[in-house]
Tab-separated table of C-alpha atoms and ligand atoms in Angstrom:
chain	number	residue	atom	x	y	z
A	17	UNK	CA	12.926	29.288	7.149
A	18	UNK	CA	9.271	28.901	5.705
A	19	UNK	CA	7.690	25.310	4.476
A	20	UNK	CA	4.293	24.378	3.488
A	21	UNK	CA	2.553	21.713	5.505
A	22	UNK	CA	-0.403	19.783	4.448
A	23	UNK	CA	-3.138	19.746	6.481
A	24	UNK	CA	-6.740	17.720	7.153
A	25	UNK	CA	-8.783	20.731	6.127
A	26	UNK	CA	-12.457	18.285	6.751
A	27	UNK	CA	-13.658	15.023	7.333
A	28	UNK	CA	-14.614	13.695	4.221
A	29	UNK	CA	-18.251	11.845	3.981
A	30	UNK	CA	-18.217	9.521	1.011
A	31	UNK	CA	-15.051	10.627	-1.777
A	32	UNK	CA	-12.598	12.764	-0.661
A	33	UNK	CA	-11.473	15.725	-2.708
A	34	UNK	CA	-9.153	18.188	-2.944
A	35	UNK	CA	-10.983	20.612	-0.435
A	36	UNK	CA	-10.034	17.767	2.060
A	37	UNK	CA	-6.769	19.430	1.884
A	38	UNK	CA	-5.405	22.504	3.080
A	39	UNK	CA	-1.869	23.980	2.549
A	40	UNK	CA	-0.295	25.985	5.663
A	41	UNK	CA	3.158	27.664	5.500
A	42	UNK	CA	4.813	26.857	9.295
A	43	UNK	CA	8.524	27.278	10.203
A	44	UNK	CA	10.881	24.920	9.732
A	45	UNK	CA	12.132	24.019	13.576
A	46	UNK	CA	15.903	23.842	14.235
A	47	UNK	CA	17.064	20.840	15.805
A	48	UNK	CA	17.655	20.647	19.397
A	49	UNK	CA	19.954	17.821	21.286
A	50	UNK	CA	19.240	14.551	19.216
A	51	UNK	CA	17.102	15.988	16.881
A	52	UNK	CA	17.760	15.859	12.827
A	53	UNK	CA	16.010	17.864	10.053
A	54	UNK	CA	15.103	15.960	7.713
A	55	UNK	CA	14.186	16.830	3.850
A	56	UNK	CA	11.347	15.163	2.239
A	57	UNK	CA	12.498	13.546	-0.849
A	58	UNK	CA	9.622	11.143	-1.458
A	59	UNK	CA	6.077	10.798	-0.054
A	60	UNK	CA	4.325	7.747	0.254
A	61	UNK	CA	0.301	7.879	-0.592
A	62	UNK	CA	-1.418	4.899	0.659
A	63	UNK	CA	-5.464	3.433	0.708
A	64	UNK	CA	-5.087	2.819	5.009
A	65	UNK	CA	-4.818	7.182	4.939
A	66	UNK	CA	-8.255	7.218	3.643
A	67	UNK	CA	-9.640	5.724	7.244
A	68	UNK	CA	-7.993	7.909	8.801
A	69	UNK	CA	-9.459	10.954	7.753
A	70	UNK	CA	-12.497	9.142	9.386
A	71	UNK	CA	-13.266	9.930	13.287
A	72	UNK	CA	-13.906	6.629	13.968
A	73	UNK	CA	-11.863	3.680	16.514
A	74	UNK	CA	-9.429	1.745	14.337
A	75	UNK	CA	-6.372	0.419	14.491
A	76	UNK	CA	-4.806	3.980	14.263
A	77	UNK	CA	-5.703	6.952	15.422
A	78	UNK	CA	-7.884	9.007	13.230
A	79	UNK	CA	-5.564	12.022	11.727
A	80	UNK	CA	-7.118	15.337	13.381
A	81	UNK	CA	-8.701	18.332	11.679
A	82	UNK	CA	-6.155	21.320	11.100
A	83	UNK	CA	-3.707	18.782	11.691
A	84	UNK	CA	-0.516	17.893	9.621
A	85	UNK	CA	-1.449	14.542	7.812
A	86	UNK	CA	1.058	12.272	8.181
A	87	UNK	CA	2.683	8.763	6.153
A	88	UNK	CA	5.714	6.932	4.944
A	89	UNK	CA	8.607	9.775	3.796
A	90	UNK	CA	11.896	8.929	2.381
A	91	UNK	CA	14.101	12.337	3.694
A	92	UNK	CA	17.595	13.325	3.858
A	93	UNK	CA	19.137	14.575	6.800
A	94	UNK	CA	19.812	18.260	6.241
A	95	UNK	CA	21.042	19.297	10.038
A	96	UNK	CA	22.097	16.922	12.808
A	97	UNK	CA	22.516	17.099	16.540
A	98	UNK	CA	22.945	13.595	16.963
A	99	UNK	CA	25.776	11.413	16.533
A	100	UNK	CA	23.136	8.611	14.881
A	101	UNK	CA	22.789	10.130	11.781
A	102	UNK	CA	25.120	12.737	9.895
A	103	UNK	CA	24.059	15.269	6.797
A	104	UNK	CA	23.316	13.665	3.728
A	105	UNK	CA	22.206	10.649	5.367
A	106	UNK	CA	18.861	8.947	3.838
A	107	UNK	CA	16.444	7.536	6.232
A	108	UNK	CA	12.466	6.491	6.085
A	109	UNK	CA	10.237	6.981	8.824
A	110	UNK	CA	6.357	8.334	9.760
A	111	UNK	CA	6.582	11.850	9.443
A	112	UNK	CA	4.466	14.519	8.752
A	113	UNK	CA	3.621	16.045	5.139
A	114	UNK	CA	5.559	18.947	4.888
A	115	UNK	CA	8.579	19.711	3.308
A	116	UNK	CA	11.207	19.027	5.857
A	117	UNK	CA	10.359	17.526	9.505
A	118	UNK	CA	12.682	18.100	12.723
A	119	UNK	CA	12.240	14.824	14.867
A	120	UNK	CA	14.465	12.719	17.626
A	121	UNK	CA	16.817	10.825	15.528
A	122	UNK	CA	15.860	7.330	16.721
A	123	UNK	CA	12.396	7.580	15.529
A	124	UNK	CA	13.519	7.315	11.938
A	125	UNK	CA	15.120	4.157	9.684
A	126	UNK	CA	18.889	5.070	7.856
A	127	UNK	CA	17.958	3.384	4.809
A	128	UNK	CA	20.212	0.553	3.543
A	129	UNK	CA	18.802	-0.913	0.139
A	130	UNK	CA	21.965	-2.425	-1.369
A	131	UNK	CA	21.864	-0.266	-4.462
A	132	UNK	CA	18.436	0.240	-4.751
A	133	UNK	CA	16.697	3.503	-5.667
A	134	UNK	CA	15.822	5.446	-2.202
A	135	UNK	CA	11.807	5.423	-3.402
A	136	UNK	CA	11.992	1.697	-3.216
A	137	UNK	CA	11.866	2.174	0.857
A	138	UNK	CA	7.954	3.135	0.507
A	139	UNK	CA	7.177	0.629	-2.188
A	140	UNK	CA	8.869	-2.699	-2.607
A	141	UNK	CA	11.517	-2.723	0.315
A	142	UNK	CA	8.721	-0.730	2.356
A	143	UNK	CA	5.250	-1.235	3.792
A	144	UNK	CA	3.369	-3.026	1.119
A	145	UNK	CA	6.254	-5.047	0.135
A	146	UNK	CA	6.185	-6.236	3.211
A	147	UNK	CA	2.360	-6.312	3.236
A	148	UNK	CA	2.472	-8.406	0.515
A	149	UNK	CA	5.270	-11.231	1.810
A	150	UNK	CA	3.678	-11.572	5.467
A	151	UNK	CA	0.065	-12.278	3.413
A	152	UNK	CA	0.751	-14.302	0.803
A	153	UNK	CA	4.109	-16.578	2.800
A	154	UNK	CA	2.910	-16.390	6.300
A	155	UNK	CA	-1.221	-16.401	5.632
A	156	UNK	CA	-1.901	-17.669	2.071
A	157	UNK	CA	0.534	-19.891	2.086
A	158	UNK	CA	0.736	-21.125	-1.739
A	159	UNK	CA	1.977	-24.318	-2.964
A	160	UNK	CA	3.403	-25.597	-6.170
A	161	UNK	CA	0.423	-25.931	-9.057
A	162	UNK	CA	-2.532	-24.362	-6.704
A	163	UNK	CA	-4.302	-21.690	-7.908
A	164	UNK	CA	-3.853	-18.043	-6.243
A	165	UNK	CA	-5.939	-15.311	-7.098
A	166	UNK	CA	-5.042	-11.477	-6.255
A	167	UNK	CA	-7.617	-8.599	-6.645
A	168	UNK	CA	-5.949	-5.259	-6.692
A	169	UNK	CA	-2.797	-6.749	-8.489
A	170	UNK	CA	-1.417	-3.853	-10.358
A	171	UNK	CA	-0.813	-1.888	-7.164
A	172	UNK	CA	1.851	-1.687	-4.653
A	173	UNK	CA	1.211	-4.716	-2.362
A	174	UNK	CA	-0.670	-6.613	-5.499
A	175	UNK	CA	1.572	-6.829	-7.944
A	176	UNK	CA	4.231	-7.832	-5.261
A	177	UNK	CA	2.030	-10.644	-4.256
A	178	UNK	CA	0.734	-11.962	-7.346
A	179	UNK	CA	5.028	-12.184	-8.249
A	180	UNK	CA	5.432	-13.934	-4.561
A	181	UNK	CA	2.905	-16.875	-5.436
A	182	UNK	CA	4.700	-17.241	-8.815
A	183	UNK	CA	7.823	-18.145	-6.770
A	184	UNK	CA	6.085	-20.653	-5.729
A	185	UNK	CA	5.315	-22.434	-8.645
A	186	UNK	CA	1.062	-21.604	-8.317
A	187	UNK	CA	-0.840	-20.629	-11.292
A	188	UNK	CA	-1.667	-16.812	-10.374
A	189	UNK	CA	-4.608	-14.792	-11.538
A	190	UNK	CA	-4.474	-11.057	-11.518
A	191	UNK	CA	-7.516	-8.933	-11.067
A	192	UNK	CA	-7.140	-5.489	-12.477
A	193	UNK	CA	-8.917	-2.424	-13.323
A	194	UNK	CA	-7.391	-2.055	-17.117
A	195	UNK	CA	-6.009	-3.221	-20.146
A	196	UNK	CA	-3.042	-1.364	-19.414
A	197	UNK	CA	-2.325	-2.704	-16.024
A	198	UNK	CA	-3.602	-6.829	-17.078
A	199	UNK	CA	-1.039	-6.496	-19.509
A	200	UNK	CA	1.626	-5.015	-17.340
A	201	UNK	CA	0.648	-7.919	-14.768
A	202	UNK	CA	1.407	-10.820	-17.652
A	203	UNK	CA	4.571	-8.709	-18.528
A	204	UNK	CA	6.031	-9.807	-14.301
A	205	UNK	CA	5.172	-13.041	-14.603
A	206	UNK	CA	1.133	-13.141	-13.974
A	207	UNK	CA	-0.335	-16.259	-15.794
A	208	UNK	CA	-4.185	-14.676	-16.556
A	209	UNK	CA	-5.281	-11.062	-15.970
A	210	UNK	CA	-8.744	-10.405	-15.438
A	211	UNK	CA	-10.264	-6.139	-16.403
A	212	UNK	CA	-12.654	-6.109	-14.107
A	213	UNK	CA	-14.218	-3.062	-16.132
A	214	UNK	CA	-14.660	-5.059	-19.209
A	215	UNK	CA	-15.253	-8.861	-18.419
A	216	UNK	CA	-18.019	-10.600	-16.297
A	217	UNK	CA	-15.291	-11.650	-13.234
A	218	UNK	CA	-17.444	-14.415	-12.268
A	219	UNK	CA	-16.633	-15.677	-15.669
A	220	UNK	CA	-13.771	-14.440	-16.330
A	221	UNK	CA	-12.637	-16.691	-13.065
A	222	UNK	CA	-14.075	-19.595	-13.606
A	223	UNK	CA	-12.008	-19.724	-17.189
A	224	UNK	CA	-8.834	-18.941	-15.638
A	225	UNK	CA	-9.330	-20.540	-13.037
A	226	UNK	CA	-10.522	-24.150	-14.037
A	227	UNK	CA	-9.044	-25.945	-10.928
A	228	UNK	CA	-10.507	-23.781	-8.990
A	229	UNK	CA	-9.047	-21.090	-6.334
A	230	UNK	CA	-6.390	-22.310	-3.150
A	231	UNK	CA	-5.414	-18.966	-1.955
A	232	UNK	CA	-7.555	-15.342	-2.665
A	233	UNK	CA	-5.511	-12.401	-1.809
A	234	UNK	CA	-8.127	-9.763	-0.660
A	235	UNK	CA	-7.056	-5.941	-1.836
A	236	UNK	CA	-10.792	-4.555	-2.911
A	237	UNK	CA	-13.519	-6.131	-1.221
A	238	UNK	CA	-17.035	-5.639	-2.915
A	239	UNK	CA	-18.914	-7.087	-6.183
A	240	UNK	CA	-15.132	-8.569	-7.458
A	241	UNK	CA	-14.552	-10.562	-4.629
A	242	UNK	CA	-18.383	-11.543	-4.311
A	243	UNK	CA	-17.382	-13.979	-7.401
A	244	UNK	CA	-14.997	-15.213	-5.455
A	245	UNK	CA	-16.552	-16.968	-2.988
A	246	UNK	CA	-18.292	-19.662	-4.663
A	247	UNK	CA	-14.918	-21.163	-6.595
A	248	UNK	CA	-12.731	-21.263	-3.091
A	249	UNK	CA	-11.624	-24.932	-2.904
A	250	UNK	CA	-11.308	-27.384	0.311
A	251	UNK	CA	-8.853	-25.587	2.408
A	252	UNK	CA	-8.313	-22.264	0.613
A	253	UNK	CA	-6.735	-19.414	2.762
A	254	UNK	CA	-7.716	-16.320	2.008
A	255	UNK	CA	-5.396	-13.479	3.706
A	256	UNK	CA	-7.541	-10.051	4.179
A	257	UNK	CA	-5.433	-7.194	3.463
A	258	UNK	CA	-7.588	-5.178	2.412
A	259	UNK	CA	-11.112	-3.721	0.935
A	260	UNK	CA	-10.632	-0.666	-0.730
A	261	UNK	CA	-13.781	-0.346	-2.246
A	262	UNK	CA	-15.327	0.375	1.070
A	263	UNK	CA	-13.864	3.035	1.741
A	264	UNK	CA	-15.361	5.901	0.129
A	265	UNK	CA	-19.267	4.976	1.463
A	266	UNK	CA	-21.299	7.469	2.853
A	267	UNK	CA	-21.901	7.563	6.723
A	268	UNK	CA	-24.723	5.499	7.052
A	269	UNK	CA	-24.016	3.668	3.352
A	270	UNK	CA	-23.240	-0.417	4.004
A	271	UNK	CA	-21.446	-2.618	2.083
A	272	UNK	CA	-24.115	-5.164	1.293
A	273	UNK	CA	-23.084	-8.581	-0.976
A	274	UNK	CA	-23.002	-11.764	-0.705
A	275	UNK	CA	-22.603	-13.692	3.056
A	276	UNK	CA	-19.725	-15.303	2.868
A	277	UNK	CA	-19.886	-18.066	6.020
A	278	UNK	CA	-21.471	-20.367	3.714
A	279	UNK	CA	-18.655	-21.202	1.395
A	280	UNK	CA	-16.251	-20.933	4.269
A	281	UNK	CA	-17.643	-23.659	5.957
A	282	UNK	CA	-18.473	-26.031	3.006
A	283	UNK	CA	-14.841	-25.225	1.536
A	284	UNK	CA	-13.099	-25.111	5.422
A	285	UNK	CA	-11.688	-21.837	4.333
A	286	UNK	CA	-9.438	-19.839	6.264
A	287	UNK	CA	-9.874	-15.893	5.903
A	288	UNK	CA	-7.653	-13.877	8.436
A	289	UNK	CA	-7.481	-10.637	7.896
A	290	UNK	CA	-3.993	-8.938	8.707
A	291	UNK	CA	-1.838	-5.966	9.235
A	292	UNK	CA	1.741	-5.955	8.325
A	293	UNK	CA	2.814	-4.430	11.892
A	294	UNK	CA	1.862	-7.843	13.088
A	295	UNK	CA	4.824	-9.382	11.693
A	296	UNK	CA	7.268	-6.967	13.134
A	297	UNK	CA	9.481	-9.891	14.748
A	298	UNK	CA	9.717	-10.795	11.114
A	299	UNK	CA	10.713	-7.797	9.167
A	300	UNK	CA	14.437	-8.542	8.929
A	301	UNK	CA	14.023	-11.647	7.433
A	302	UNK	CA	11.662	-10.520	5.034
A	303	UNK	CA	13.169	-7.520	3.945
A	304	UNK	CA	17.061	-9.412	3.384
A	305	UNK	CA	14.767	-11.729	0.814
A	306	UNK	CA	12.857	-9.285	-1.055
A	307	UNK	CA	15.999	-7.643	-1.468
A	308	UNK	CA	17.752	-11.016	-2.857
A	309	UNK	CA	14.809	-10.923	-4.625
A	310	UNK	CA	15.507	-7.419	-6.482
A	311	UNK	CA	19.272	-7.991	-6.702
A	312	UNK	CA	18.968	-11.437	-8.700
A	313	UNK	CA	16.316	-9.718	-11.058
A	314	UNK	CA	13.678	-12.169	-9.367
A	315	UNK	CA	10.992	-9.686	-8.475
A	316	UNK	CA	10.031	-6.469	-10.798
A	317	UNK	CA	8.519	-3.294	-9.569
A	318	UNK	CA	6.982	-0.136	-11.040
A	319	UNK	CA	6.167	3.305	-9.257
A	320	UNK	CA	3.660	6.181	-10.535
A	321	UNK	CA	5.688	8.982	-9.578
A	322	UNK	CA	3.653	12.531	-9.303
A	323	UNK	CA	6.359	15.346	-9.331
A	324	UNK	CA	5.996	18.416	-7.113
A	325	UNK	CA	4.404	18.938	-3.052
A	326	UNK	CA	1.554	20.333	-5.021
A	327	UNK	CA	0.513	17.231	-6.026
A	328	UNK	CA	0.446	15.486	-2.835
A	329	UNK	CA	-3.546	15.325	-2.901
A	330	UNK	CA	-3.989	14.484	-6.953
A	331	UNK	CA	-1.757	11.751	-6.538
A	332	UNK	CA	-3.812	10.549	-3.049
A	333	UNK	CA	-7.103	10.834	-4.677
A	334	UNK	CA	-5.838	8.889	-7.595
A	335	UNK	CA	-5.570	5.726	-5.595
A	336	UNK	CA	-9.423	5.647	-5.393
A	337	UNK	CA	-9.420	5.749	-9.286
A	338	UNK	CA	-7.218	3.529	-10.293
A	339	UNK	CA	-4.787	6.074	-11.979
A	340	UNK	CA	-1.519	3.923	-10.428
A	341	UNK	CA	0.630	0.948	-11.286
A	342	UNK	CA	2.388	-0.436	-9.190
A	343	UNK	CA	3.531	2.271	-5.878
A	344	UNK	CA	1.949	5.782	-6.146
A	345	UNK	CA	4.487	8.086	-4.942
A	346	UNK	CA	5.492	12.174	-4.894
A	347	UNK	CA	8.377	13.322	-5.570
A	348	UNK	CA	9.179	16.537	-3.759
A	349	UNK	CA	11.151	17.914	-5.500
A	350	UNK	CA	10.353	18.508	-9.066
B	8	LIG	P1	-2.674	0.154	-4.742
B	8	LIG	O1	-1.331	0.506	-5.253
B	8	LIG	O2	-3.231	-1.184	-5.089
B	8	LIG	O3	-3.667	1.317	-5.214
B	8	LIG	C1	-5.020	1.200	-5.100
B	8	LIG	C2	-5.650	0.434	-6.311
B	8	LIG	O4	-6.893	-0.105	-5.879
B	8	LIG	C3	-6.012	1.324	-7.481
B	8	LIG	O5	-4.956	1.551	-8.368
B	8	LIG	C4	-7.149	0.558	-8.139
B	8	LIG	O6	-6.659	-0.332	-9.120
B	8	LIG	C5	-7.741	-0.268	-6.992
B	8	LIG	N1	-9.081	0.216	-6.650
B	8	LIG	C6	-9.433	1.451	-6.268
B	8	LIG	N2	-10.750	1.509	-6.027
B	8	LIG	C7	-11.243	0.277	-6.311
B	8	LIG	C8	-12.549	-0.301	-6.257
B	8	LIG	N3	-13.623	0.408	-5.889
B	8	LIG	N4	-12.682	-1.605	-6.606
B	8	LIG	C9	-11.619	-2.325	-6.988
B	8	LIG	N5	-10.366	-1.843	-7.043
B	8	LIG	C10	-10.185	-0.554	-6.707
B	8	LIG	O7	-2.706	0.294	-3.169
B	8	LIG	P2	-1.851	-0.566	-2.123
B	8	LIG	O8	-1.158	-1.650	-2.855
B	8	LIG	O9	-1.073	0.352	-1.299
B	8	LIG	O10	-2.989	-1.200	-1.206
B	8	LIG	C11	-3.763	-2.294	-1.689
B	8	LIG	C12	-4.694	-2.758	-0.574
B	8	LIG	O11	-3.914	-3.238	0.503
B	8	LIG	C13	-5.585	-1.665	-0.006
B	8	LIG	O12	-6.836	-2.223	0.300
B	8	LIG	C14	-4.868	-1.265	1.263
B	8	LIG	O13	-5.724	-0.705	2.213
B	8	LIG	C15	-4.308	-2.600	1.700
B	8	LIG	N6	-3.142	-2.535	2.571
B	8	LIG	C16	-3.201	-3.243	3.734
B	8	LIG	C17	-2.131	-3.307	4.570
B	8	LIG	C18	-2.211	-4.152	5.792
B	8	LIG	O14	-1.318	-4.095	6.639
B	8	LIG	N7	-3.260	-4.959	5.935
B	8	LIG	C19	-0.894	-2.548	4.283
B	8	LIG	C20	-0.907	-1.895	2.991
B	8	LIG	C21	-2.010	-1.873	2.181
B	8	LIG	P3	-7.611	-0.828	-10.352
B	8	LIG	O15	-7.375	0.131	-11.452
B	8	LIG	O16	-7.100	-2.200	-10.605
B	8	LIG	O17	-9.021	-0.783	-9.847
């Protein structure tokens, strides 16, 4: 049986576009001794991809050209030879983007949500959930009436976070990139939202903000967090998940702004950045309470859903543009 398989078709300098991309039709492998085939129901497109289409050291390997990109699936089994995992069987794992994948059994998750929709493995009971527990309860550590700030806070791990601190009792500031997500941050719970595209953030921060700022959750990076800086108070932890307006520069471009050591040492700030696989030993626990979380109605979620495998790379390029709320996914199947 045929499948299309999508493909690193160039490095991209700067954007990427949809001549990044190419589309190959490959066989679909049968499954030898352990092996399952697995259907892709949902694909997972995430910022981290982006440096990987990059041939530079990081803390993955960079995807190759004329290579299968690869992410976080949701799939059902289709054919077994292992005794793990029988037909209809949903599981999550890394696997590559194509329609169905034939891999060793044990390399992939059976999923186990408690009722929850199968997507919610790539979004809230996935990676940036996750993302967003380990930075904001094990790094930003907020505590009842501080002040938390979270750039990015419409998105997956964002909007997660932002709800996190809330449990918390802190007064939480969104930063987003439209009317349309600040008001779908107040709708879960967000006291301020900030539109970075249509308010002065330095401003806009130091009005919602009048107590200043005990914990910034870091998703963009750049100009927004450059206002930042200079309202971090004594002791304010700042957990560095990420800077995604970096990473479309040129080769050669820099990301220039402000230094930051200065404020960190007059405020003693801790800034660590992170990555959720550092928490591995404490996955379990996290993902049994964001899934209390979701049963008792305690933590909302949204997903931008693009339908169809030909929108794999409009939905990826998206992410760069602000076009999602809350976890950008594809569904497969239309
Ligand atoms: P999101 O769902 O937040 O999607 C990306 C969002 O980023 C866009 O919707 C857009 O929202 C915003 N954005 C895009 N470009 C810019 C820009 N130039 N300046 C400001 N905002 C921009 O993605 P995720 O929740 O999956 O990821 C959020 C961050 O967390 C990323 O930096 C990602 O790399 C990082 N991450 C880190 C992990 C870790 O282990 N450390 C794991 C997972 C994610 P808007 O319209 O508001 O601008």
């Amino acid at each position: 049986m045929k499948q299309q398989q999508i493909r690193l078709r160039e490095r991209p300098d700067g954007w990427p576009s949809e001549e990044t991309f190419s589309y190959e039709e490959v066989e679909v492998k049968e499954p030898t001794q352990d092996e399952v085939t697995l259907k892709t129901r949902y694909l997972s497109v995430d910022p981290y991809m982006r440096g990987r289409m990059n041939d530079t050291k990081s803390y993955v390997e960079p995807f190759q050209i004329g290579e299968p990109l690869n992410g976080g699936i949701v799939a059902e089994v289709t054919k077994t030879k292992s005794e793990k995992l029988k037909v209809g069987d949903i599981v999550s794992g890394a696997l590559n983007w194509q329609e169905y994948n034939t891999v060793p059994a044990d390399t992939v998750r059976k999923l186990d949500l408690h009722g929850a929709p199968m997507s919610t493995a790539l979004g809230v009971l996935g990676m940036p959930g996750l993302t967003a527990y380990f930075g904001m309860y094990h790094i930003g550590e907020p505590k009842e009436g501080e002040t938390v700030v979270v750039s990015g806070a419409a998105g997956a791990v964002g909007s997660i976070a932002g709800q996190l601190a809330k449990r918390k009792g802190a007064h939480v500031v969104g930063i987003v990139g439209s009317k349309e997500k600040a008001d779908y941050i107040r709708s879960i719970g967000f006291d301020e939202a900030i539109d970075y595209k249509e308010k002065h953030v330095g401003q806009a921060l130091e009005q919602a903000c009048p107590n200043g700022i005990d914990v910034y959750f870091e998703n963009v990076g750049g100009e927004i967090s450059d206002q930042v800086w200079p309202l971090l108070n004594s002791f304010a932890r700042v957990p560095v998940c990420g800077a995604i307006s970096s990473y479309n520069l040129e080769q050669g471009e820099e990301d220039i702004g402000r230094r930051v050591q200065g404020y960190l040492v007059k405020a003693r700030v801790k800034m660590q950045g992170f990555l959720v696989g550092d928490f591995q030993s404490h996955y379990k626990e996290a993902y049994a309470d964001l899934s209390r979380y979701l049963q008792n109605d305690e933590l909302q979620f949204e997903e931008t859903i693009h339908e169809g495998f030909d929108k794999v790379p409009e939905a990826f390029l998206g992410l760069f543009k602000g076009k999602n709320i809350g976890k950008q996914l594809v569904k497969v199947e239309k």
